[in-house]
Amino acid sequence: MAGDADKAPLPSIPLRNRAQSGYLRRRNVKTYTKDVVCLTFSPGVSVFIIPRGETRTRLATAGLVGKIYFSTEWSEDQVRAEITAIFSGAFGLSEHQSLPFQFLSTIKGCKKLMIPKVTSNFPWGGKEVASVCSSTCLYIMAEMEVPAQNCSVELSDDSDFESPVVQRRRVTRRDAPSRAQSEHCERQERVEASAPPSDDGMDLQGQRGPNEAMNHFAVTQRHAPSRAQSEHCERQERVEASAPPSDDGMDLQGQRGPNEAMNHFADFIPIDIEEDEAIEEAIRRSLLEESVQPLQDSRFAESLSIEEMTGIVKAHSERVVTEANRPIYISRGNVWTTALRQFSRRKFTECTDLLYVTFASDEGTNEDGEDLGGPRREFFRLLVKAIFKESGAFEESLNGFTPRMNISHVQNGVYRTIGQMMSTIIVQGGEPSALLSPLVVDYLLTGHIFQLKVTPDDVADMELREALKKVDQALTTEELEQAVECCDSWRYQLEGLPNPVSMDNKDAFVQNAILFHVVIQRQSCYDQLRVEGLKYYEVLPLLKERPCLRVLLDMPEEPSDVPADVVATLLKPNYSVLGSNKRPREELMVVKFREFLHCVQEKELGEHLNGRNLTEAENAFILTLNPGHILAFATGSSKVPAIGFSPSPKLTFVHDDTKHLLIAHTCSNELQIFVNRKNLADDDEFDYNCLVALMNGYIFSAV
């Protein structure tokens, strides 16, 4: 895109003479960066356990873990050549020798790998390789031995990459003696205790080996405990001897069965059932325990960094969003109406393809722009605003937005559609719709009503909120009576509320009244949003699995505008090479741009431009300007999307004396700065040029 010096450019609108065919030919090409893990040669084995922990470390030490970058355009020869280059040193390959290996795929539902069953002429190109990758790794098995000095990694069922549950069960099965063996140990101890001492003062056990003493009972070989089992019995006795007696005077063994006393883990999973049954039993008991425990606040359940949360959502997005494009046409003047019409179509929401957004201009023509990400991000930002401000489905309380009871919306499934919109925004790179009250998010994640933590500030209706606050804050009986009188218009219509209201039950009165007015009365709205809407793209299961991701929906306690430092870090300068005559001037322009960012953040721009005769519109725009406007101008999003930016935002430099205003290419997340004498001057010219560019790009910089 380009513009004249005296005209403000429209961001994201490329030149009309740009070659379209290149985009159409490459728009479905995806690139991947994966760890590649090479398992050692195991002839005759078709199922492998995913290497983790110490085994993964040993593979890495042996040079059998690397990283690969490939695209869906790659041929099989390119893929194999790249993998050979990674592991040629570990296998001692010559320059023209190729590494023989097989690709491995994960088995759904367990932590194992298998050799995929494919035809003999199956082409392992980039697209096929991507289909067998996990979210982070590509696994292969070499078909040649690793030199002995390089690696000695054994892949067995007892290796360290089993889950802790399976490891504990395996230890329990291996060490725990059977009931017959435990009884044998007890009989042996009684005989040894009653046996007379030998002539040399040593007892019978001292004369005989541990296994010989068992022969008193003529016990067959199959009943004799091994040395490990005998040692286990001794450990058990020491534990029982050191355990404090219970209140009723019975020892630990008296309370537990013979096997239960051996390992606390036996309380969780029985050792005499199969592995799958044990897992199901563990899940059942865990759910039973959770059902009788009080609801925990998911806001404090887990703490992850922004980078970790971005990685989780991005991996989920790669799994659930398909590569093809799904066209959607949006009117800027009627974002809610046009978006609702599209998302309400059954076939539209049955599809999981990436949205390809085309905006219709005010003149009724489509904007001449390619959606490489920028228009889609801008649409999502406008859609979030439309959902909460224009849809009529929400009302705002002091703690955030809550669903408003709208019978027409319930009948037409609008709340379900809104949930699908929110899910799409999260997984397709929009800025999060973090405007919901924490009360709403708690219910969406748990489905529990009477364990929600509520306050009068969750009520949107100001009159009702103030009446409940008076009841909640009443300190005397007289104050309480006066406060309750303000609730007489509705409280008698709610069966079950405390009546009369006293100082002892006023908390229950306030709690139940809030739950009724905010949740119970509108439960059909919540359930459409939760059960039918957020399951789209499997977003609700993701939020339940990772409660820390609730920040994608929660209204923050404090306004969280993107700070200037974050915008400066995101927009990485694309400098000329070191030593170039252009480099010093580009570095100076970066300094001036970052000074402008901080000037906007500190609300000092008006003071910097006080020597100019600014228009009324310019002064009004300065008052609302913040660093998020600048990020939106460059990328189409005023905040960092849940899956991050792709491609990464950047600052580029154009050495041209005839142009001065910033130009944004939101498709490529690029902000162009013109380097010339006018912008480099030690005055306010550059700041004013930035202001004009942002104002004229109002479509993108109006947050």
XYZ file of C-alpha atoms in Angstrom:
703
model
C 0.000 0.000 0.000
C 1.229 3.505 -0.674
C -0.120 7.031 -0.384
C 0.800 10.562 -1.377
C 2.636 12.752 1.058
C -0.376 14.980 1.674
C -2.866 12.114 2.069
C -3.255 9.756 4.985
C -2.848 6.139 3.915
C -5.496 3.573 4.681
C -3.836 0.664 6.512
C -4.180 -2.876 5.240
C -5.163 -1.765 1.719
C -2.420 -3.021 -0.604
C -1.603 -1.728 -4.053
C -4.179 -2.729 -6.646
C -1.490 -3.927 -9.002
C -0.076 -6.447 -6.551
C 0.153 -9.898 -8.026
C -2.774 -11.896 -6.685
C -1.722 -15.235 -8.106
C 1.214 -15.636 -5.711
C -1.068 -15.338 -2.715
C -3.679 -17.678 -4.128
C -1.012 -20.212 -4.835
C 0.588 -20.060 -1.370
C -2.109 -19.048 1.064
C -2.668 -22.599 2.321
C 1.022 -23.266 2.942
C 1.756 -23.797 6.638
C 5.158 -23.893 8.310
C 6.087 -25.839 11.437
C 8.916 -25.754 13.946
C 9.087 -29.024 15.908
C 11.453 -30.889 18.182
C 12.466 -34.096 16.403
C 13.251 -37.107 18.625
C 14.979 -40.171 17.186
C 14.345 -43.481 18.985
C 17.004 -46.153 18.770
C 16.635 -49.139 16.452
C 14.214 -51.729 17.909
C 13.571 -54.513 15.356
C 10.248 -56.314 15.709
C 8.758 -53.639 17.979
C 5.773 -51.659 16.693
C 4.641 -49.800 19.842
C 6.891 -47.501 21.853
C 6.491 -45.435 25.005
C 6.991 -41.711 24.488
C 10.441 -40.842 25.906
C 10.243 -38.433 28.810
C 12.301 -37.437 31.827
C 15.705 -39.069 32.140
C 15.251 -41.123 28.973
C 14.617 -37.964 26.962
C 17.716 -36.443 28.562
C 19.836 -39.461 27.600
C 18.594 -39.241 24.020
C 19.467 -35.555 23.910
C 22.928 -36.242 25.363
C 23.469 -38.833 22.640
C 22.570 -36.290 19.964
C 19.213 -37.915 19.166
C 17.067 -34.844 19.841
C 17.049 -31.887 17.471
C 14.775 -29.262 15.962
C 13.340 -29.112 12.454
C 11.643 -26.378 10.450
C 9.547 -27.489 7.475
C 6.477 -26.529 5.483
C 3.608 -28.409 3.900
C 5.185 -27.759 0.485
C 8.228 -29.920 1.213
C 8.718 -33.182 -0.671
C 9.694 -36.458 0.994
C 13.288 -36.072 -0.199
C 13.541 -32.638 1.427
C 12.158 -33.928 4.721
C 14.461 -36.949 4.816
C 17.493 -34.875 3.829
C 16.795 -32.404 6.635
C 16.390 -35.155 9.258
C 19.539 -36.897 8.003
C 21.467 -33.630 8.419
C 20.266 -33.340 12.033
C 21.387 -36.842 13.110
C 24.308 -37.552 10.755
C 26.803 -36.818 13.527
C 25.130 -39.118 16.059
C 25.117 -42.032 13.589
C 28.499 -41.265 12.055
C 27.100 -40.952 8.522
C 29.274 -39.998 5.589
C 28.556 -36.886 3.530
C 26.342 -38.595 0.927
C 24.875 -41.287 3.192
C 21.170 -41.096 4.072
C 19.728 -42.065 7.457
C 17.178 -44.917 7.194
C 14.281 -44.342 9.591
C 10.536 -44.689 10.038
C 8.086 -42.006 11.100
C 6.118 -42.629 14.313
C 2.665 -41.366 15.228
C 1.058 -40.950 18.651
C -1.674 -43.322 19.791
C -4.694 -41.372 20.965
C -5.622 -41.878 24.599
C -2.225 -43.066 25.848
C 1.375 -41.920 25.991
C 2.623 -44.283 23.314
C 3.881 -44.233 19.750
C 3.319 -46.594 16.862
C 4.581 -47.153 13.349
C 1.707 -45.903 11.177
C 0.238 -48.395 8.747
C 0.559 -46.919 5.282
C 0.983 -48.206 1.755
C 4.444 -48.977 0.434
C 4.387 -45.953 -1.882
C 2.974 -43.516 0.688
C 4.580 -40.053 0.126
C 5.987 -38.630 3.361
C 5.944 -34.998 2.272
C 5.691 -32.001 4.581
C 1.907 -32.185 4.884
C 1.918 -35.890 5.746
C 4.725 -35.470 8.280
C 2.822 -32.632 9.969
C -0.192 -34.931 10.364
C 1.754 -37.398 12.570
C 3.473 -34.754 14.711
C 2.320 -34.130 18.244
C 1.744 -30.536 19.326
C 5.477 -30.063 19.921
C 7.405 -33.073 18.597
C 8.074 -35.253 15.582
C 9.118 -38.808 16.526
C 11.087 -41.201 14.317
C 12.786 -44.575 14.799
C 16.179 -45.138 13.240
C 16.614 -48.339 11.215
C 20.310 -48.634 11.968
C 22.244 -49.069 15.170
C 23.725 -46.101 16.983
C 27.483 -46.406 17.641
C 27.895 -47.912 21.123
C 29.875 -44.965 22.456
C 27.125 -42.555 21.465
C 24.035 -43.997 23.087
C 22.796 -46.746 25.338
C 19.128 -45.963 25.829
C 16.785 -48.816 26.615
C 13.106 -48.336 25.843
C 11.247 -50.674 28.182
C 8.005 -50.707 30.105
C 9.901 -49.885 33.304
C 11.529 -46.756 31.889
C 11.183 -43.372 33.476
C 8.776 -41.982 30.936
C 5.805 -43.839 32.337
C 3.303 -41.731 34.197
C 3.771 -41.590 37.994
C 0.484 -43.494 38.435
C 1.649 -46.421 36.310
C 5.068 -46.394 37.991
C 3.547 -46.551 41.468
C 1.179 -49.326 40.434
C 4.051 -51.264 38.902
C 6.131 -50.912 42.088
C 3.156 -51.983 44.169
C 2.564 -55.071 42.030
C 6.244 -56.031 42.021
C 6.958 -55.525 45.725
C 3.655 -56.459 47.361
C 3.475 -60.155 48.343
C 0.264 -62.088 47.896
C -1.985 -63.045 50.824
C -0.480 -66.561 50.877
C 3.033 -65.126 50.996
C 2.120 -62.716 53.812
C 0.622 -65.585 55.850
C 3.769 -67.613 55.165
C 5.926 -64.795 56.544
C 3.812 -64.681 59.704
C 4.071 -68.476 60.217
C 7.813 -68.291 59.660
C 8.182 -65.600 62.307
C 6.186 -67.612 64.843
C 8.341 -70.730 64.274
C 11.544 -68.737 64.548
C 10.325 -67.150 67.772
C 9.520 -70.571 69.327
C 12.647 -72.371 68.047
C 15.347 -73.141 70.729
C 18.662 -71.377 70.294
C 21.524 -73.345 68.764
C 24.559 -74.603 70.677
C 26.733 -71.696 69.665
C 24.162 -69.179 70.843
C 22.899 -68.343 67.398
C 19.232 -68.761 66.513
C 17.867 -70.922 63.769
C 17.834 -68.090 61.317
C 21.473 -67.508 62.011
C 22.310 -71.110 61.061
C 20.209 -71.263 57.950
C 19.800 -69.133 54.905
C 16.596 -67.202 54.583
C 15.099 -69.743 52.185
C 16.179 -72.817 54.171
C 14.155 -71.712 57.175
C 11.007 -71.951 55.086
C 11.473 -75.652 54.494
C 10.063 -76.449 57.996
C 6.630 -76.142 56.439
C 7.446 -78.111 53.294
C 6.248 -75.127 51.296
C 6.482 -75.656 47.583
C 8.691 -73.493 45.437
C 5.785 -71.531 44.010
C 4.672 -70.306 47.480
C 8.114 -69.273 48.748
C 8.570 -65.506 48.797
C 11.563 -64.052 47.026
C 14.263 -61.995 48.743
C 12.545 -58.792 47.572
C 9.255 -59.976 49.074
C 10.898 -60.871 52.366
C 12.531 -57.463 52.513
C 9.129 -55.929 51.765
C 7.639 -57.773 54.759
C 10.436 -56.457 56.960
C 9.849 -52.897 55.750
C 6.149 -53.345 56.444
C 6.829 -54.493 60.003
C 9.089 -51.510 60.657
C 6.433 -49.107 59.373
C 3.744 -50.760 61.508
C 5.978 -50.700 64.568
C 6.688 -46.983 64.174
C 3.061 -46.022 63.416
C 1.175 -44.350 66.295
C -1.785 -46.302 67.652
C -5.269 -45.155 66.676
C -7.831 -43.707 69.039
C -9.531 -47.028 69.623
C -6.281 -48.719 70.532
C -5.961 -50.703 67.317
C -2.733 -50.518 65.367
C -2.428 -49.685 61.692
C -2.569 -53.325 60.655
C -5.760 -53.739 62.577
C -7.392 -50.975 60.611
C -6.193 -51.982 57.181
C -6.070 -55.150 55.181
C -2.717 -56.860 54.658
C -2.168 -55.275 51.268
C -3.546 -51.861 52.177
C -0.981 -51.409 54.930
C 1.844 -51.921 52.482
C 1.324 -48.812 50.420
C -0.902 -45.790 50.818
C -1.403 -45.936 47.071
C -3.574 -49.011 47.539
C -6.225 -46.661 48.928
C -6.424 -45.073 45.498
C -6.055 -47.878 42.944
C -6.373 -51.611 43.722
C -3.324 -53.561 42.597
C -5.264 -56.559 41.356
C -7.057 -54.889 38.429
C -5.938 -54.099 34.912
C -4.297 -50.772 34.054
C -7.252 -49.309 32.113
C -9.651 -50.342 34.858
C -7.352 -48.798 37.451
C -7.299 -45.492 35.631
C -11.084 -45.472 35.353
C -11.356 -46.337 39.050
C -8.961 -43.510 39.951
C -10.974 -41.020 37.911
C -14.229 -42.215 39.488
C -12.900 -41.881 43.029
C -11.331 -38.514 42.277
C -14.630 -37.182 40.926
C -16.438 -38.575 43.970
C -14.040 -36.736 46.279
C -14.452 -33.503 44.307
C -18.248 -33.742 44.497
C -18.174 -33.486 48.290
C -15.481 -30.807 48.506
C -16.264 -27.070 48.409
C -15.775 -25.317 45.094
C -12.268 -23.872 44.794
C -11.671 -20.497 43.203
C -10.274 -21.350 39.769
C -8.758 -17.886 39.558
C -5.988 -19.079 41.888
C -5.773 -22.720 40.807
C -2.701 -22.365 38.595
C -0.199 -19.732 37.640
C 1.418 -19.707 34.208
C 3.408 -17.062 32.387
C 1.936 -15.249 29.398
C 4.308 -17.155 27.133
C 3.167 -20.519 28.548
C -0.519 -19.644 28.161
C 0.092 -18.427 24.614
C 1.833 -21.710 23.804
C -1.069 -23.756 25.216
C -3.707 -21.858 23.243
C -1.584 -21.888 20.079
C -1.094 -25.664 20.279
C -4.846 -26.088 20.794
C -5.539 -23.801 17.847
C -3.269 -25.797 15.541
C -5.190 -28.929 16.481
C -8.773 -27.678 16.053
C -8.557 -25.085 13.247
C -8.375 -26.547 9.751
C -6.223 -25.026 7.036
C -8.775 -24.046 4.395
C -10.342 -20.565 4.276
C -13.949 -19.815 5.227
C -15.096 -16.522 3.626
C -17.141 -14.082 5.692
C -18.396 -10.676 4.520
C -18.756 -7.921 7.118
C -20.133 -4.390 6.988
C -18.152 -1.953 9.113
C -21.306 0.021 9.826
C -23.258 -3.084 10.934
C -20.708 -5.452 12.405
C -23.125 -7.173 14.806
C -25.929 -7.663 12.288
C -23.737 -9.031 9.508
C -21.675 -11.243 11.844
C -24.802 -12.682 13.515
C -26.306 -13.502 10.131
C -23.197 -15.451 9.121
C -22.626 -17.288 12.428
C -26.312 -18.250 12.671
C -25.988 -20.433 9.567
C -25.715 -24.081 10.597
C -23.260 -25.028 7.859
C -21.080 -22.038 8.683
C -20.553 -23.146 12.294
C -20.190 -26.810 11.366
C -17.014 -25.786 9.544
C -13.744 -25.278 11.447
C -11.771 -23.504 8.716
C -9.907 -20.237 9.212
C -12.035 -17.141 8.621
C -11.193 -15.066 5.552
C -12.679 -11.618 6.212
C -13.776 -9.185 3.524
C -15.087 -5.802 4.611
C -17.793 -4.066 2.613
C -17.174 -0.315 2.385
C -19.813 2.377 2.918
C -20.219 2.655 -0.858
C -21.321 -0.977 -1.054
C -18.121 -2.281 -2.652
C -15.677 -4.743 -1.155
C -12.390 -3.331 0.112
C -9.429 -4.274 -2.024
C -7.450 -6.050 0.688
C -6.142 -9.560 1.226
C -6.819 -11.172 4.579
C -3.445 -12.482 5.679
C -4.418 -11.887 9.303
C -4.918 -8.135 9.671
C -8.564 -7.832 8.541
C -9.445 -10.908 10.594
C -7.896 -9.441 13.753
C -9.642 -6.131 13.121
C -12.977 -7.913 12.652
C -12.527 -9.781 15.941
C -11.769 -6.525 17.778
C -14.891 -4.884 16.353
C -16.929 -8.023 17.068
C -16.001 -8.054 20.766
C -17.209 -4.471 21.063
C -20.417 -5.331 19.182
C -21.162 -8.379 21.368
C -21.097 -6.415 24.594
C -22.369 -3.041 23.404
C -24.754 -3.673 20.496
C -26.155 -7.201 20.776
C -28.580 -6.545 23.637
C -27.402 -9.795 25.242
C -25.334 -8.323 28.087
C -25.517 -5.636 30.743
C -22.610 -4.136 32.650
C -22.147 -4.426 36.407
C -19.309 -2.973 38.445
C -17.468 -6.314 38.177
C -17.974 -6.820 34.439
C -20.620 -7.874 31.945
C -23.344 -10.398 32.801
C -25.964 -11.954 30.478
C -29.227 -9.999 30.229
C -32.459 -11.970 30.027
C -33.668 -11.583 26.442
C -36.412 -14.067 25.603
C -36.062 -13.463 21.866
C -32.320 -14.192 22.024
C -32.985 -17.408 23.954
C -35.585 -18.581 21.416
C -33.283 -17.819 18.473
C -30.141 -19.308 20.056
C -28.263 -15.995 20.070
C -26.383 -16.825 23.291
C -25.192 -20.058 21.686
C -24.012 -18.068 18.678
C -22.184 -15.594 20.938
C -20.378 -18.512 22.594
C -19.312 -19.752 19.165
C -18.078 -16.264 18.293
C -16.027 -16.103 21.511
C -14.525 -19.526 20.816
C -13.592 -18.464 17.281
C -11.976 -15.266 18.539
C -9.831 -17.201 21.034
C -8.503 -19.887 18.669
C -8.159 -17.778 15.509
C -5.973 -14.985 16.843
C -8.353 -12.266 18.033
C -7.789 -10.141 21.097
C -9.517 -11.889 24.027
C -13.060 -10.896 24.968
C -11.990 -10.388 28.598
C -15.023 -8.383 29.717
C -17.151 -10.938 31.609
C -17.759 -10.707 35.346
C -15.734 -13.294 37.318
C -19.068 -14.613 38.617
C -20.102 -15.462 35.039
C -16.776 -17.159 34.273
C -17.015 -19.193 37.497
C -20.382 -20.556 36.399
C -19.199 -21.201 32.825
C -16.295 -23.297 34.118
C -18.093 -25.219 36.875
C -21.851 -25.207 36.254
C -22.367 -24.855 40.027
C -24.766 -22.121 41.158
C -24.933 -22.236 44.938
C -21.162 -22.366 45.419
C -20.526 -19.145 43.490
C -18.965 -16.226 45.317
C -21.148 -13.181 44.731
C -21.277 -9.563 45.916
C -23.799 -6.757 45.351
C -21.393 -5.349 42.743
C -22.336 -8.297 40.482
C -25.824 -6.769 40.088
C -26.137 -4.488 37.063
C -29.358 -2.719 38.126
C -28.197 0.253 40.203
C -31.336 0.522 42.368
C -31.298 -3.188 43.244
C -27.540 -3.119 43.849
C -27.771 -0.204 46.299
C -30.695 -1.813 48.154
C -28.740 -5.054 48.650
C -25.662 -3.107 49.744
C -27.705 -1.390 52.468
C -28.895 -4.760 53.758
C -25.370 -6.182 53.611
C -23.842 -3.217 55.437
C -26.548 -2.774 58.097
C -25.019 -2.705 61.590
C -28.152 -2.426 63.727
C -31.611 -3.939 63.633
C -33.112 -0.532 62.874
C -30.800 -0.001 59.887
C -31.616 -3.509 58.666
C -35.362 -2.935 58.826
C -35.051 0.279 56.818
C -32.832 -1.452 54.244
C -35.186 -4.421 53.875
C -38.118 -2.092 53.204
C -36.341 -1.051 49.973
C -36.588 -4.699 48.850
C -40.305 -5.133 49.533
C -41.233 -4.615 45.873
C -39.696 -7.991 44.915
C -38.650 -10.039 47.944
C -42.102 -11.494 48.660
C -42.226 -12.899 45.145
C -39.144 -15.089 45.765
C -40.051 -18.211 47.691
C -37.342 -19.444 50.028
C -35.726 -16.139 50.969
C -35.303 -15.642 54.738
C -38.415 -14.019 56.181
C -38.295 -12.156 58.446
C -34.783 -10.880 57.751
C -32.628 -10.615 60.864
C -29.018 -9.826 61.655
C -28.351 -13.573 61.748
C -29.714 -14.400 58.288
C -29.151 -11.170 56.336
C -26.036 -12.605 54.662
C -28.055 -15.544 53.325
C -30.753 -13.115 52.180
C -28.262 -11.022 50.182
C -26.456 -14.068 48.763
C -29.607 -15.817 47.539
C -31.148 -12.614 46.176
C -28.030 -11.935 44.075
C -27.932 -15.521 42.811
C -31.572 -15.304 41.753
C -31.369 -11.948 39.980
C -27.973 -12.536 38.298
C -27.853 -16.299 37.600
C -30.964 -18.376 38.320
C -33.355 -16.028 36.530
C -31.099 -16.117 33.455
C -29.832 -19.678 33.600
C -31.097 -20.486 30.102
C -28.860 -17.699 28.759
C -25.844 -19.036 30.649
C -26.438 -22.615 29.547
C -26.736 -21.687 25.875
C -23.497 -19.738 26.153
C -21.732 -22.471 28.125
C -23.026 -25.859 26.990
C -23.790 -25.100 23.344
C -21.565 -22.135 22.486
C -18.161 -22.489 24.139
C -17.875 -26.155 23.188
C -17.187 -24.896 19.647
C -13.519 -25.547 18.831
C -13.386 -27.444 22.175
C -12.748 -24.181 24.036
C -14.780 -25.040 27.155
C -12.870 -28.316 27.798
C -9.619 -26.365 27.362
C -10.707 -23.748 29.928
C -11.749 -26.462 32.378
C -8.437 -28.261 31.946
C -6.459 -25.039 32.341
C -8.417 -22.733 34.688
C -5.650 -20.121 34.454
C -6.848 -19.426 30.892
C -9.959 -17.809 32.370
C -8.091 -14.522 31.902
C -9.233 -14.778 28.281
C -12.793 -14.109 29.524
C -12.408 -12.373 32.912
C -12.812 -8.632 33.262
C -9.470 -7.542 34.803
C -9.606 -5.869 38.206
C -7.728 -2.879 36.829
C -7.867 -1.462 33.283
C -5.099 -3.205 31.378
C -4.121 -1.025 28.446
C -1.070 -2.272 26.594
C 1.919 -0.300 27.958
C 4.304 1.558 25.684
C 7.202 -0.777 26.509
C 5.210 -3.805 25.334
C 4.307 -2.109 22.041
C 7.943 -1.096 21.547
C 9.068 -4.682 22.232
C 6.498 -6.176 19.860
C 7.395 -3.854 16.966
C 10.930 -5.086 16.349
C 12.994 -2.823 14.057
C 14.091 -4.338 10.749
C 17.385 -2.445 10.463
C 19.762 -2.257 7.553
C 22.960 -4.277 7.934
C 25.631 -3.072 10.338
C 28.047 -0.700 8.640
C 25.428 0.656 6.281
C 25.113 4.441 6.016
C 21.358 4.031 6.578
C 21.697 2.260 9.939
C 22.436 5.312 12.196
C 19.436 7.241 10.824
C 17.160 4.216 11.290
C 18.285 3.853 14.900
C 17.530 7.530 15.495
C 14.030 7.084 14.051
C 13.431 4.176 16.456
C 14.423 6.418 19.365
C 11.992 9.103 18.199
C 9.195 6.545 17.707
C 9.651 5.116 21.204
C 9.700 8.621 22.663
C 6.365 9.182 20.907
C 4.974 5.979 22.461
C 5.903 7.066 25.986
C 4.648 10.564 25.319
C 1.254 9.061 24.378
C 1.238 6.821 27.457
C 2.018 9.687 29.837
C -0.595 11.942 28.170
C 2.077 14.504 27.257
C 1.436 14.672 23.506
C -0.790 17.750 23.768
C 1.938 19.531 25.679
C 4.542 18.570 23.082
C 2.379 19.937 20.288
C 1.227 23.086 22.117
C 3.142 25.243 19.641
C 0.829 24.097 16.838
C -2.654 25.345 16.108
C -4.419 21.992 16.574
C -8.010 21.485 15.484
C -10.765 20.556 17.913
C -10.855 17.035 16.489
C -7.097 16.644 16.964
C -7.283 17.794 20.590
C -10.154 15.372 21.268
C -8.270 12.500 19.639
C -5.140 13.208 21.726
C -7.170 12.817 24.922
C -8.248 9.281 23.990
C -4.985 8.144 22.388
C -3.050 5.329 24.094
C -0.349 2.829 23.009
C -3.061 0.269 22.198
C -4.236 2.548 19.361
C -0.792 2.382 17.823
C -0.655 -1.423 18.103
C -4.124 -1.622 16.513
C -2.999 0.707 13.712
C -0.081 -1.621 12.913
C -1.703 -5.034 13.456
C -5.482 -4.624 13.633
C -5.487 -5.726 17.304
C -5.153 -3.406 20.300
C -3.988 -6.271 22.538
C -1.838 -9.347 22.109
C -4.066 -12.206 20.806
C -4.375 -15.412 22.813
C -2.248 -17.269 20.221
C 0.180 -14.384 19.711
C 0.923 -12.534 16.493
C 1.832 -14.347 13.308
C 3.916 -13.074 11.638
C 5.701 -11.125 14.361
C 5.095 -7.348 14.214
C 7.967 -5.248 12.905
C 9.113 -1.732 12.124
C 10.462 -1.205 8.630
C 12.197 1.837 7.195
C 11.738 3.569 3.849
C 14.353 6.179 2.889
C 12.172 8.622 0.949
C 12.194 12.420 1.229
C 8.737 12.832 -0.305
C 6.658 10.915 2.277
C 6.333 11.502 6.005
C 3.262 9.767 7.470
C 3.301 6.314 9.051
C 1.977 3.515 6.840
C 0.593 0.275 8.262
C 0.317 -3.107 6.551
C -1.838 -5.024 9.004
C -1.762 -8.137 6.805
C 1.934 -8.539 7.553
C 1.886 -6.726 10.962
C 4.248 -4.120 9.565
C 4.573 -0.438 10.431
C 6.554 1.631 7.939
C 8.476 4.731 9.021
C 9.845 7.145 6.432
C 13.404 8.192 7.115
C 14.116 11.688 5.839
C 15.308 15.083 6.939
C 11.845 16.288 7.942
C 11.128 13.369 10.268
C 14.658 13.400 11.674
C 14.473 17.109 12.548
C 14.798 18.014 16.220
C 11.270 19.399 16.532
C 7.687 18.136 16.804
C 7.281 17.332 13.095
C 7.552 13.544 13.504
C 5.107 13.507 16.442
C 2.559 15.505 14.457
C 2.952 13.239 11.421
C 2.276 10.210 13.654
C -0.839 11.908 15.055
C -2.198 12.663 11.559
C -1.558 9.093 10.378
C -3.314 7.601 13.404
C -6.315 9.933 13.045
C -6.773 9.206 9.359
C -6.440 5.495 9.980
C -9.408 5.729 12.372
C -10.795 2.402 11.231
C -7.809 0.655 12.770
C -6.652 3.068 15.475
C -10.042 3.667 17.085
C -10.049 1.209 19.967
